[in-house]
CSV table of C-alpha atoms in Angstrom, one decimal:
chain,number,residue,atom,x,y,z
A,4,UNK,CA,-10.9,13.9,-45.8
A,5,UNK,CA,-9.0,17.5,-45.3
A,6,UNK,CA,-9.4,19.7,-42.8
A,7,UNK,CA,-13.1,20.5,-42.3
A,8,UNK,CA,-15.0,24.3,-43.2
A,9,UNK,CA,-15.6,26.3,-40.3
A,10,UNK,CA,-19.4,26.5,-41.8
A,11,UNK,CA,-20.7,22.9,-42.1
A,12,UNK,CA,-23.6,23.9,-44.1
A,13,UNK,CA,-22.2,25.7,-47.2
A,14,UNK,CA,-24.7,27.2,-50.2
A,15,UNK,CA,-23.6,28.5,-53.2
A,16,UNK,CA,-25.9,30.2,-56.1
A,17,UNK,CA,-24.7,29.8,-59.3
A,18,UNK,CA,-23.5,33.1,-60.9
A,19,UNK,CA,-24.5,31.7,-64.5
A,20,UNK,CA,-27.7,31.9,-65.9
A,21,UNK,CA,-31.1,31.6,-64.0
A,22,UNK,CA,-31.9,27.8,-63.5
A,23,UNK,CA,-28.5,26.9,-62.9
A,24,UNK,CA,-28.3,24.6,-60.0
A,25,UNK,CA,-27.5,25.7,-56.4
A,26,UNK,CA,-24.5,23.9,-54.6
A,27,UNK,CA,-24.7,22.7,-51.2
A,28,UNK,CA,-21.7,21.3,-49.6
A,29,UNK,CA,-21.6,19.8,-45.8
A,30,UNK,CA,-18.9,18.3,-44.3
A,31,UNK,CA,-19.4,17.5,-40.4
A,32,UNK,CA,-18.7,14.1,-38.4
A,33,UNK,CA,-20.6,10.9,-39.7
A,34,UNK,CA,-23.5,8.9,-38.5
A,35,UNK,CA,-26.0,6.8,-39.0
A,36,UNK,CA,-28.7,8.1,-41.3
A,37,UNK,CA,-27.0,11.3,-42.1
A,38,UNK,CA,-27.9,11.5,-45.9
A,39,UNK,CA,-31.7,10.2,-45.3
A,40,UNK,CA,-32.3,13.2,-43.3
A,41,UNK,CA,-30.3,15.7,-44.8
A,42,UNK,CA,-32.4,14.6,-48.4
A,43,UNK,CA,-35.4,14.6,-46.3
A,44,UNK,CA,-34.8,18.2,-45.6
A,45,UNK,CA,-34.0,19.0,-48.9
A,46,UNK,CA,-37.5,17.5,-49.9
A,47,UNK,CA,-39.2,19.5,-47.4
A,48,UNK,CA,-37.8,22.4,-48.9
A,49,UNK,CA,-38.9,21.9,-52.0
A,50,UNK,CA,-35.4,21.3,-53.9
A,51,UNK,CA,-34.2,18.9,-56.5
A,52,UNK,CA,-31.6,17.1,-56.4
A,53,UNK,CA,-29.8,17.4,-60.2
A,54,UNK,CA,-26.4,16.0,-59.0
A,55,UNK,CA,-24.8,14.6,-55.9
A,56,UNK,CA,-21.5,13.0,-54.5
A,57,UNK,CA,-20.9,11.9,-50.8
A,58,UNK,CA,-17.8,10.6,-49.0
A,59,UNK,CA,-17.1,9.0,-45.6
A,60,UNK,CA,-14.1,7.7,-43.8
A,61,UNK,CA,-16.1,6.3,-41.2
A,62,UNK,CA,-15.8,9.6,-39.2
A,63,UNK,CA,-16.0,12.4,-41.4
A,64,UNK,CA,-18.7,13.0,-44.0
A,65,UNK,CA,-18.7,15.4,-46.9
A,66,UNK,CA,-21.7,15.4,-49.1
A,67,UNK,CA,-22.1,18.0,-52.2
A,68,UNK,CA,-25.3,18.5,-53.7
A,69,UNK,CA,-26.3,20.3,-56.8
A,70,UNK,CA,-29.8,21.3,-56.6
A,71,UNK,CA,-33.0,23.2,-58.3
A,72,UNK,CA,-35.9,24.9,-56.6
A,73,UNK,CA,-39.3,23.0,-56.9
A,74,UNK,CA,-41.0,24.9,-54.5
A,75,UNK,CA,-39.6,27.6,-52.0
A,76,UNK,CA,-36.0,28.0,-51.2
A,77,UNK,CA,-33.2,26.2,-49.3
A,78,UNK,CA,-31.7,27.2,-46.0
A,79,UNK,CA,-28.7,26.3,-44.0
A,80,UNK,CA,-30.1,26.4,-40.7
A,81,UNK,CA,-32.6,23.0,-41.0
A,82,UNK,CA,-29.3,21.0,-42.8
A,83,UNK,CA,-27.2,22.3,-40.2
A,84,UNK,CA,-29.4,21.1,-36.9
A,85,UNK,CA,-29.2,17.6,-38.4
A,86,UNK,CA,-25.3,17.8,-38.4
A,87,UNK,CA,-23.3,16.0,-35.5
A,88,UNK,CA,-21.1,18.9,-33.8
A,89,UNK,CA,-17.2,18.1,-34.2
A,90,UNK,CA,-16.0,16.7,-31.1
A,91,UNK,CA,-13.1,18.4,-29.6
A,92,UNK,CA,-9.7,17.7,-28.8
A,93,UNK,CA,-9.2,15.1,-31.7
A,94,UNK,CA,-11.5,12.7,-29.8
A,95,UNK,CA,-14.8,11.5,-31.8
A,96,UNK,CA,-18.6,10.6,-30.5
A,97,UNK,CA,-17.5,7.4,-29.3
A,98,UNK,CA,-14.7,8.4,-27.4
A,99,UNK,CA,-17.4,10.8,-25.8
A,100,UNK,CA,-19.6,8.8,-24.8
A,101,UNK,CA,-17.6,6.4,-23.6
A,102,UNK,CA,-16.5,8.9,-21.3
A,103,UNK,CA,-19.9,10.0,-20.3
A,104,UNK,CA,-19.3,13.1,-21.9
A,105,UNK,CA,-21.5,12.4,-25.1
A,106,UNK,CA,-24.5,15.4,-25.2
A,107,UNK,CA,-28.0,13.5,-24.5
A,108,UNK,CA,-30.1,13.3,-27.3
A,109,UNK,CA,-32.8,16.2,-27.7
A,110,UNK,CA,-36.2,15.2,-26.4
A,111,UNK,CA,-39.2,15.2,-28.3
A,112,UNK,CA,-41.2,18.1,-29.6
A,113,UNK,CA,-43.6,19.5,-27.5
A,114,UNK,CA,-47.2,18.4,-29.1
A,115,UNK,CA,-50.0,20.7,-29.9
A,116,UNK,CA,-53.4,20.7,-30.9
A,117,UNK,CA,-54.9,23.1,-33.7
A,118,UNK,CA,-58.6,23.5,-33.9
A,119,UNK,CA,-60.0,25.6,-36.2
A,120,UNK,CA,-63.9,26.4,-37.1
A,121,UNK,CA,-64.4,27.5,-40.4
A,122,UNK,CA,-66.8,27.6,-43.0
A,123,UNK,CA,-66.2,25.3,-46.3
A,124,UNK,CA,-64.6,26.5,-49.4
A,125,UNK,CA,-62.9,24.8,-52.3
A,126,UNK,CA,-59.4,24.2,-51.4
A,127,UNK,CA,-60.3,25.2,-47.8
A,128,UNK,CA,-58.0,22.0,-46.4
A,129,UNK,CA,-54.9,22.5,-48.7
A,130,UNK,CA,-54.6,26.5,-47.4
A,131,UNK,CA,-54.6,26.2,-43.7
A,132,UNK,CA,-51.8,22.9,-44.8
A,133,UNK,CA,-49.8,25.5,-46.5
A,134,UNK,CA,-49.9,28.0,-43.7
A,135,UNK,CA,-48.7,25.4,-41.1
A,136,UNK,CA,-46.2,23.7,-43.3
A,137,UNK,CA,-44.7,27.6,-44.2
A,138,UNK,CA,-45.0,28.4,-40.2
A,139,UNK,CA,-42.7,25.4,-40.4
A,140,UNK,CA,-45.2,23.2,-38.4
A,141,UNK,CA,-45.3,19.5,-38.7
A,142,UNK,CA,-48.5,18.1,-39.0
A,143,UNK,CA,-48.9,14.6,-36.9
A,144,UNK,CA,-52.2,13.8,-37.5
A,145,UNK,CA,-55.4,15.2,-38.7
A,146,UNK,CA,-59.1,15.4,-38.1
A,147,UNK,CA,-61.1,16.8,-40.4
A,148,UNK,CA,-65.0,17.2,-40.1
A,149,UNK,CA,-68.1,19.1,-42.0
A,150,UNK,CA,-71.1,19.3,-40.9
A,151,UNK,CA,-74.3,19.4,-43.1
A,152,UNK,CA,-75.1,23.1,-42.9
A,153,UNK,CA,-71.0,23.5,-44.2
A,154,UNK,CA,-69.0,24.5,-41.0
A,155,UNK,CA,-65.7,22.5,-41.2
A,156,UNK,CA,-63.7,21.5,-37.6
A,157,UNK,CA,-60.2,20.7,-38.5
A,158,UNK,CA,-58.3,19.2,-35.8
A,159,UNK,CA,-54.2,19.2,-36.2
A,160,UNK,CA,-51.7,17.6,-33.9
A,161,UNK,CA,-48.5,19.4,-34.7
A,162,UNK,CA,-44.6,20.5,-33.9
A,163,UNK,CA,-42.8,23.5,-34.1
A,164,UNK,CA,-39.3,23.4,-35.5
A,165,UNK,CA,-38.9,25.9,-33.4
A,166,UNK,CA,-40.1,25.2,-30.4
A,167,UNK,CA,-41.9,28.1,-29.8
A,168,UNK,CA,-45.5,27.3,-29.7
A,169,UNK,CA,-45.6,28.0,-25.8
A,170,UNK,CA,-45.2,31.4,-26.5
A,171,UNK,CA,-47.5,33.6,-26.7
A,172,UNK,CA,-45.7,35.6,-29.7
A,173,UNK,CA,-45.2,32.7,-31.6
A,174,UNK,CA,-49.1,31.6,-31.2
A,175,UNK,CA,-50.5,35.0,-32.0
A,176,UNK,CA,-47.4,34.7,-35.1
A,177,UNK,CA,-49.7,31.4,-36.4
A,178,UNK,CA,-53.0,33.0,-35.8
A,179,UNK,CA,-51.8,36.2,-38.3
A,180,UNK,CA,-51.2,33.9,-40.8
A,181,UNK,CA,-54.3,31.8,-40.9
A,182,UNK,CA,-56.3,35.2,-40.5
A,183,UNK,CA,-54.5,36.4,-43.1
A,184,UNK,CA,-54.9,33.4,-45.8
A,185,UNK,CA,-58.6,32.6,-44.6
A,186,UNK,CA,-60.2,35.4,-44.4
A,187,UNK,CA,-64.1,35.3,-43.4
A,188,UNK,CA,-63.9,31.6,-44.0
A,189,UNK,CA,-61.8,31.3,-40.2
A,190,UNK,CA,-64.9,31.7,-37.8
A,191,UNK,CA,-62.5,30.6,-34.7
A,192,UNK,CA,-59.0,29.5,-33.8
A,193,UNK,CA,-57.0,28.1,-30.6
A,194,UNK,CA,-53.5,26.2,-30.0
A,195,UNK,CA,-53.6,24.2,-26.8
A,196,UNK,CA,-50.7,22.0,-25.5
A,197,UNK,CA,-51.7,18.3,-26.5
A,198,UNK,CA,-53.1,16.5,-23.5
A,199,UNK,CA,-52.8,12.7,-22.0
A,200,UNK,CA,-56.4,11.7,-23.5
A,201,UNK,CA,-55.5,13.6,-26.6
A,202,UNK,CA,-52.6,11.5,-27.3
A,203,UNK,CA,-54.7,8.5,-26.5
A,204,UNK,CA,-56.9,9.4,-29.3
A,205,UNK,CA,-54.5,10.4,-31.4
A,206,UNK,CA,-53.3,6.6,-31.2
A,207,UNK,CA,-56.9,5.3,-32.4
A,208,UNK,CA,-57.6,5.2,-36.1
A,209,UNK,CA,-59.7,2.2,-38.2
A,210,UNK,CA,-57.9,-0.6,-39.4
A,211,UNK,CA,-57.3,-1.2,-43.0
A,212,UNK,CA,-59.2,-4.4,-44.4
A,213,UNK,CA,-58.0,-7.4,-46.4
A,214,UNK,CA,-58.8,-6.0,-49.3
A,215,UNK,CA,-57.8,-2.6,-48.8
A,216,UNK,CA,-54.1,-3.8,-48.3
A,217,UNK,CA,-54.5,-6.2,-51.3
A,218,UNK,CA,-54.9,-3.3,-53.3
A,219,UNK,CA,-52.3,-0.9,-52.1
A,220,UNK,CA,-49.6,-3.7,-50.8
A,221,UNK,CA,-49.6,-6.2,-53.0
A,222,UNK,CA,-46.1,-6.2,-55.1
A,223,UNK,CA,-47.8,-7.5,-58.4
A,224,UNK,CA,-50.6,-5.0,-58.4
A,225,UNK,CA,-48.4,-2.2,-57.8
A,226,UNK,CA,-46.0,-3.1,-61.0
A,227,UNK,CA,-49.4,-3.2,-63.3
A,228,UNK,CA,-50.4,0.2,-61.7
A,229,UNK,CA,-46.9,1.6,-62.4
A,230,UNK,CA,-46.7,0.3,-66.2
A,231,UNK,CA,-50.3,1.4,-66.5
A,232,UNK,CA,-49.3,4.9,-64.7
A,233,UNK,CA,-45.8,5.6,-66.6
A,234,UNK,CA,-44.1,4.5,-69.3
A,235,UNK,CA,-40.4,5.4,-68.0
A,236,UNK,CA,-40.4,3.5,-65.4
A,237,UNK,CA,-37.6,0.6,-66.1
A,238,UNK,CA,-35.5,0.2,-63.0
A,239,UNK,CA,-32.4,-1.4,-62.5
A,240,UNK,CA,-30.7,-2.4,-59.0
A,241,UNK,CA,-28.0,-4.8,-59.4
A,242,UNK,CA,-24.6,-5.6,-57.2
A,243,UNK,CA,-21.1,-5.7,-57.6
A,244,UNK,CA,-18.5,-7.3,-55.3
A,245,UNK,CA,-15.4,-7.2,-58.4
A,246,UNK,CA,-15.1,-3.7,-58.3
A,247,UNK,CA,-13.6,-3.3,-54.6
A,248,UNK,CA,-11.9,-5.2,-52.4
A,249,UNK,CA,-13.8,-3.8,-49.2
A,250,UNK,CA,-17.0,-2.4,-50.7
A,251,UNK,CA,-20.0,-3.5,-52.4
A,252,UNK,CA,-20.9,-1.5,-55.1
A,253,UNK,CA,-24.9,-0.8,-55.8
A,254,UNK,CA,-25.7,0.7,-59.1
A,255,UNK,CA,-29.4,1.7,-59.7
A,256,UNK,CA,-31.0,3.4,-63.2
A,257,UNK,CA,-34.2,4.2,-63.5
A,258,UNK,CA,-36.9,7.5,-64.1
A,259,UNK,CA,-36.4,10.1,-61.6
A,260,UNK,CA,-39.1,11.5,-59.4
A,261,UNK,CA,-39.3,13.7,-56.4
A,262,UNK,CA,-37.8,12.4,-53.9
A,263,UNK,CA,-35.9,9.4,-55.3
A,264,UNK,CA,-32.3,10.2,-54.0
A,265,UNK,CA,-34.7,10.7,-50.3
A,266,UNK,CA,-36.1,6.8,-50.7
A,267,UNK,CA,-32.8,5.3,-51.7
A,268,UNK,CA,-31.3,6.8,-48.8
A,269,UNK,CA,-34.5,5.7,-46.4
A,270,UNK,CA,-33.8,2.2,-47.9
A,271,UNK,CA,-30.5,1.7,-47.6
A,272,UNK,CA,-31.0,3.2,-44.1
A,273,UNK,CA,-33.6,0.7,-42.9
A,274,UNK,CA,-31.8,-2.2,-44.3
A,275,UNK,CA,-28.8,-1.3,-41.8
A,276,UNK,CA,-26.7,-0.3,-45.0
A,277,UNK,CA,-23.3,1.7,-45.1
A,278,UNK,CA,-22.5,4.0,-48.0
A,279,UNK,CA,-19.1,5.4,-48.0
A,280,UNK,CA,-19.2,6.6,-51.3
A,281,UNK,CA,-21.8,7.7,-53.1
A,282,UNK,CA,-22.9,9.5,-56.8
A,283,UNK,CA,-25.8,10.5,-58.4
A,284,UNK,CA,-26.6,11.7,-61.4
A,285,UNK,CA,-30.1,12.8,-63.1
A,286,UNK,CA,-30.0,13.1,-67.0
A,287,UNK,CA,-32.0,16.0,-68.7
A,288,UNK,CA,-34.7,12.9,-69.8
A,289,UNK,CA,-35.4,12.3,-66.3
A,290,UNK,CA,-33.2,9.5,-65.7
A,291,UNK,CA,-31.1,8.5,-62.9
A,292,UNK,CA,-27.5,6.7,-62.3
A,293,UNK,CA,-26.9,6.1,-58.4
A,294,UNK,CA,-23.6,4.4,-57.6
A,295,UNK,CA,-23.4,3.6,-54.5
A,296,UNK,CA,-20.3,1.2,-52.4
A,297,UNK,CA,-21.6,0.4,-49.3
A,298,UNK,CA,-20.7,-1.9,-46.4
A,299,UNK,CA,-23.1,-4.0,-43.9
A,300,UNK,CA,-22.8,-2.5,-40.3
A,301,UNK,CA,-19.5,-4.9,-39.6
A,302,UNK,CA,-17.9,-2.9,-41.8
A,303,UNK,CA,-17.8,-5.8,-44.3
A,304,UNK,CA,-19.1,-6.5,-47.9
A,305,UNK,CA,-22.5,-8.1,-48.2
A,306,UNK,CA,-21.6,-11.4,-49.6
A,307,UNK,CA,-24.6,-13.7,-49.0
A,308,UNK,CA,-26.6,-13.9,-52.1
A,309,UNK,CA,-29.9,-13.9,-50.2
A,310,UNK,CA,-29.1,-10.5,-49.0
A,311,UNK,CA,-27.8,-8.9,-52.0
A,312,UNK,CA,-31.2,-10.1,-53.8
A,313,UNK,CA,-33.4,-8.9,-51.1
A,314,UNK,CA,-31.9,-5.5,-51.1
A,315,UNK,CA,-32.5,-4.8,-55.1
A,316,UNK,CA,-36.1,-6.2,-54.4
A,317,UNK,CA,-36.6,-3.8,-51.5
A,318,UNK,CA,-34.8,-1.1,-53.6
A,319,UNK,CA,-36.7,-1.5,-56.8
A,320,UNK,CA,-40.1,-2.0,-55.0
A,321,UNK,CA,-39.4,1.4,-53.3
A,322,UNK,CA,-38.3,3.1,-56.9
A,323,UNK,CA,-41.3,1.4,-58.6
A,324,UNK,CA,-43.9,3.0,-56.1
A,325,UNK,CA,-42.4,4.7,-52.7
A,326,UNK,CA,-46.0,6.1,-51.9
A,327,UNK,CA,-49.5,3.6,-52.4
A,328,UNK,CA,-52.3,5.8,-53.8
A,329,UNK,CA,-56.3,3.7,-54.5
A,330,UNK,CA,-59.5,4.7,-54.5
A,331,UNK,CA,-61.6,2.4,-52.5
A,332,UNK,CA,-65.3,2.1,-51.3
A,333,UNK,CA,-66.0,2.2,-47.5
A,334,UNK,CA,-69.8,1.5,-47.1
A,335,UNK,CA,-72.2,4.2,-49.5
A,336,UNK,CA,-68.5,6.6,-49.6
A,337,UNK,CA,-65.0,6.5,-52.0
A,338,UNK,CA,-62.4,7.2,-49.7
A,339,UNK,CA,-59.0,8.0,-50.8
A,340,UNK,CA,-56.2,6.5,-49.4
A,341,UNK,CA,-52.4,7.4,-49.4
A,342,UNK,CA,-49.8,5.5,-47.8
A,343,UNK,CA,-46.5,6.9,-46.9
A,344,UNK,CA,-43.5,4.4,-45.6
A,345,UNK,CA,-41.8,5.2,-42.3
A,346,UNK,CA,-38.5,5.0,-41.3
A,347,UNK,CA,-37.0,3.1,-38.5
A,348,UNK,CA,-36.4,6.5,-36.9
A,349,UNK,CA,-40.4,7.3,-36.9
A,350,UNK,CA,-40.2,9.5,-39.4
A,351,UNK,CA,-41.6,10.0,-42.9
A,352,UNK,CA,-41.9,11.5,-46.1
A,353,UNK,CA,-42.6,15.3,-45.6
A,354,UNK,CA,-45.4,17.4,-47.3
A,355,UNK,CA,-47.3,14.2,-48.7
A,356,UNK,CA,-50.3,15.7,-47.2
A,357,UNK,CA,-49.6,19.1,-48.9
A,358,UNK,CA,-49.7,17.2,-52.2
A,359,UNK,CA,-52.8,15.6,-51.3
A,360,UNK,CA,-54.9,18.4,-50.7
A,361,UNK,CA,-53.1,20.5,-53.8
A,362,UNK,CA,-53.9,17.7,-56.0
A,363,UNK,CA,-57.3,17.8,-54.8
A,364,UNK,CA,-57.6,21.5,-55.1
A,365,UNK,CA,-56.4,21.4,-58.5
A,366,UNK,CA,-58.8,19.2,-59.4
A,367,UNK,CA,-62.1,20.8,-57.9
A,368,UNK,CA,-62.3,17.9,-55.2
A,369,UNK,CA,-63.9,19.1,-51.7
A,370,UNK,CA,-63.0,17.4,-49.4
A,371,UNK,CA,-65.7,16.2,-46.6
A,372,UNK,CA,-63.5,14.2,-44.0
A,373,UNK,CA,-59.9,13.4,-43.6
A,374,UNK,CA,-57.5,12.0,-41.1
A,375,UNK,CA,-53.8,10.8,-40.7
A,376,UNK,CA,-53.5,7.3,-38.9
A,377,UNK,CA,-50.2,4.5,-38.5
A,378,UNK,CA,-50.5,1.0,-39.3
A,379,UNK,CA,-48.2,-1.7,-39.4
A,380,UNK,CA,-48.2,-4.1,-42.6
A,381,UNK,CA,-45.8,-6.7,-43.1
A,382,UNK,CA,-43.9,-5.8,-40.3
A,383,UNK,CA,-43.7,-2.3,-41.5
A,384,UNK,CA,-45.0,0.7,-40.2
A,385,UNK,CA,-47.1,3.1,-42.9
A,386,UNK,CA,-48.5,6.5,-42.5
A,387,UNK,CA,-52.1,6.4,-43.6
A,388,UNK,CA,-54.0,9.5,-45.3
A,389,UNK,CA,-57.7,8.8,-46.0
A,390,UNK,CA,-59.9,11.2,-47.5
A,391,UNK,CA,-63.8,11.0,-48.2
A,392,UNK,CA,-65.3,13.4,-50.7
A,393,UNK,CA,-68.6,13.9,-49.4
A,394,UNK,CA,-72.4,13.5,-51.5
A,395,UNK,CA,-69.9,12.0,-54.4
A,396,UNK,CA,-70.6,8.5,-54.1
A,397,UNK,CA,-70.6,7.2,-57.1
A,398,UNK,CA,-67.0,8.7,-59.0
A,399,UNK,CA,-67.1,7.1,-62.4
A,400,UNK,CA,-64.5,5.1,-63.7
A,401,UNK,CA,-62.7,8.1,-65.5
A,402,UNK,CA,-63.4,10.5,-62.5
A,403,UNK,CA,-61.8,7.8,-60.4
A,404,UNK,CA,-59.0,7.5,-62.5
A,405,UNK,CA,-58.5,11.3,-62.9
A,406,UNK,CA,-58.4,11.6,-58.9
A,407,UNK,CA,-56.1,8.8,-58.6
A,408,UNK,CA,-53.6,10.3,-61.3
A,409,UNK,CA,-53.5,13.4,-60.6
A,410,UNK,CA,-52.7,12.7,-57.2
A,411,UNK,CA,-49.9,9.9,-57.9
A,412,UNK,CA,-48.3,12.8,-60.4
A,413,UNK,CA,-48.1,15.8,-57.5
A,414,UNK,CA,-46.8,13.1,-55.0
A,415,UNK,CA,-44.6,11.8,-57.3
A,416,UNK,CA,-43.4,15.6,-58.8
A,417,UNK,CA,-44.5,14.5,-62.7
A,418,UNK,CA,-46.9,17.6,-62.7
């Protein structure tokens, strides 16, 4: 692989014209996951990825990536906390911790609890989302409640990236910048550490009913949506075992959408999937060539037939629809419902509920109630957004399907 950069989180602008893609390069020591969670940064971010080629000997990784801004700007520093750190004196991770010399793995972020009184606005939900998400807060959950004379209570379990929030500086830093954004409609504010019962109820959330998960689960529904939705939507996941003697290659075409290069990644990663070498390529008509050779985690081809076709299902099924949108009626209310896979790791899709509440806010939509819940399906584990719109009970049909497209188009980047 060549002797490694001193900086393993390179960026370089383009000096051509404005538009032309930015370059990142990083080359640090392999591991599992690596390129889920360095696309899931670039997501988070903002950034598309145009073009992209990674490489592994097992040990070493070196991933390039050509990408354009959809939204803010990228940063070394969030790529380069996900790298492994070189271990020294020629010996590698598992040499270390075979030793007992391996660093422990970092312990969770600290959880915190956001509650905020204010007085209901249109797009009141999606501001104080984009304050936390540029304060670089995670948002957990939410609970989100207005009262009848219009006073909203917004619960938010969050993370700080940095790991700050203890501090006094770095609370009074958040409270600037909701001031600041919401104005007279921020009646009052407080950040608490997250507590034993709060955690408990953080756990609680309704479950989803039969039909409810017929609608947003079932494979057959979701390819009529996604015909219905899009028109570019052929995909392609087949396998190769001619090509190498040691590797099976995966080759996938279909339409691009934010994110994709982030769900193959998240797929082949749950599946217990090895790339070693990898390219990408997204066409100027918004489609997509992934190559990908890969190895099962014995380091050998994936030969059984069974497995090679449940991958491509897995795959495609993620391509067709990697996020479940429906409209759906919970006693006299619609409630909107958005379901975002997680990863083995626990972790999901970022800024799904910033799209959400943009959507919404591009669209007019108050938003009375909302809240952020897990549920397993299928021996899968979803992150659930509902949201309920208030006196609006009866959406017509076109209302309905206005709300439910033009939320599917921000989450999916075809705005």
């Amino acid at each position: 692989m060549g002797v490694p950069s001193d900086e393993v989180v390179q960026i370089r602008h383009a000096a051509a014209a404005a538009g032309d893609p930015a370059v990142v390069t990083v080359s640090c020591p392999n591991k599992t996951g690596l390129g889920c969670d360095l696309c899931r940064v670039v997501l988070l971010f903002g950034l598309s990825v145009v073009k992209g080629d990674m490489s592994t000997d097992g040990r070493w990784c070196y991933i390039v990536l050509w990408v354009l801004p959809r939204r803010g700007r990228p940063g070394p520093v969030p790529l380069l906390q996900l790298c492994p750190v070189a271990a020294p004196f020629g010996f590698d991770t598992a040499d270390l911790a075979a030793a007992g010399l391996q660093d422990a793995p970092p312990p969770a972020p600290r959880l915190f609890l956001l509650k905020l009184y204010c007085f209901d606005r249109m797009g009141l939900l999606h501001d104080v989302t984009r304050v936390l998400c540029e304060l670089e807060f995670t948002i957990r959950r939410v609970k989100v409640s207005t009262t009848p004379d219009g006073t909203v209570l917004d619960l938010f379990f969050i993370t700080d990236a940095r790991e700050l929030l203890h501090t006094k500086s770095r609370r009074e830093e958040a409270y600037d910048k909701l001031e600041s954004v919401l104005g007279d409609s921020l009646a009052s504010r407080e950040i608490d550490p997250a507590t034993e019962d709060m955690l408990t109820c953080l756990q609680a959330c309704p479950s989803l009913t039969p039909a409810v998960m017929e609608q947003m689960f079932n494979t057959d529904l979701i390819e009529e949506q996604s015909i219905t939705t899009r028109g570019d939507n052929a995909i392609s996941v087949t396998t190769d075992n001619s090509l190498s003697s040691v590797h099976t290659l995966i080759q996938i075409q279909c339409g691009d959408h934010k994110g994709l290069l982030y769900d193959i990644m998240r797929t082949v990663k749950d599946c217990n999937i090895q790339i070693s070498y990898g390219r990408f390529y997204a066409t100027q008509n918004r489609r997509c060539d992934v190559d990908l050779f890969v190895v099962q985690s014995d380091g050998k081809k994936i030969l059984d037939q069974q497995r090679q076709r449940s991958l491509c299902c897995r795959l495609r099924m993620e391509l067709l629809r990697s996020l479940r949108v429906a409209l759906v009626n919970r006693g006299p209310d619609t409630e909107l419902l958005v379901a975002n896979p997680v990863e083995v790791s626990g972790k999901g899709r970022p800024l799904v509920f910033y799209d959400i509440t943009l959507a919404l806010k591009n669209l007019q939509k108050r938003i009375f109630l909302a809240e952020i819940g897990r549920h397993v399906v299928e021996d899968r584990e979803w992150e659930v957004y509902r949201v309920h719109f208030g006196e609006e009970h009866d959406l017509s049909a076109a209302l309905q399907s206005k709300i439910v497209g033009g939320v599917t188009s921000m989450l999916m980047g075809w705005d």
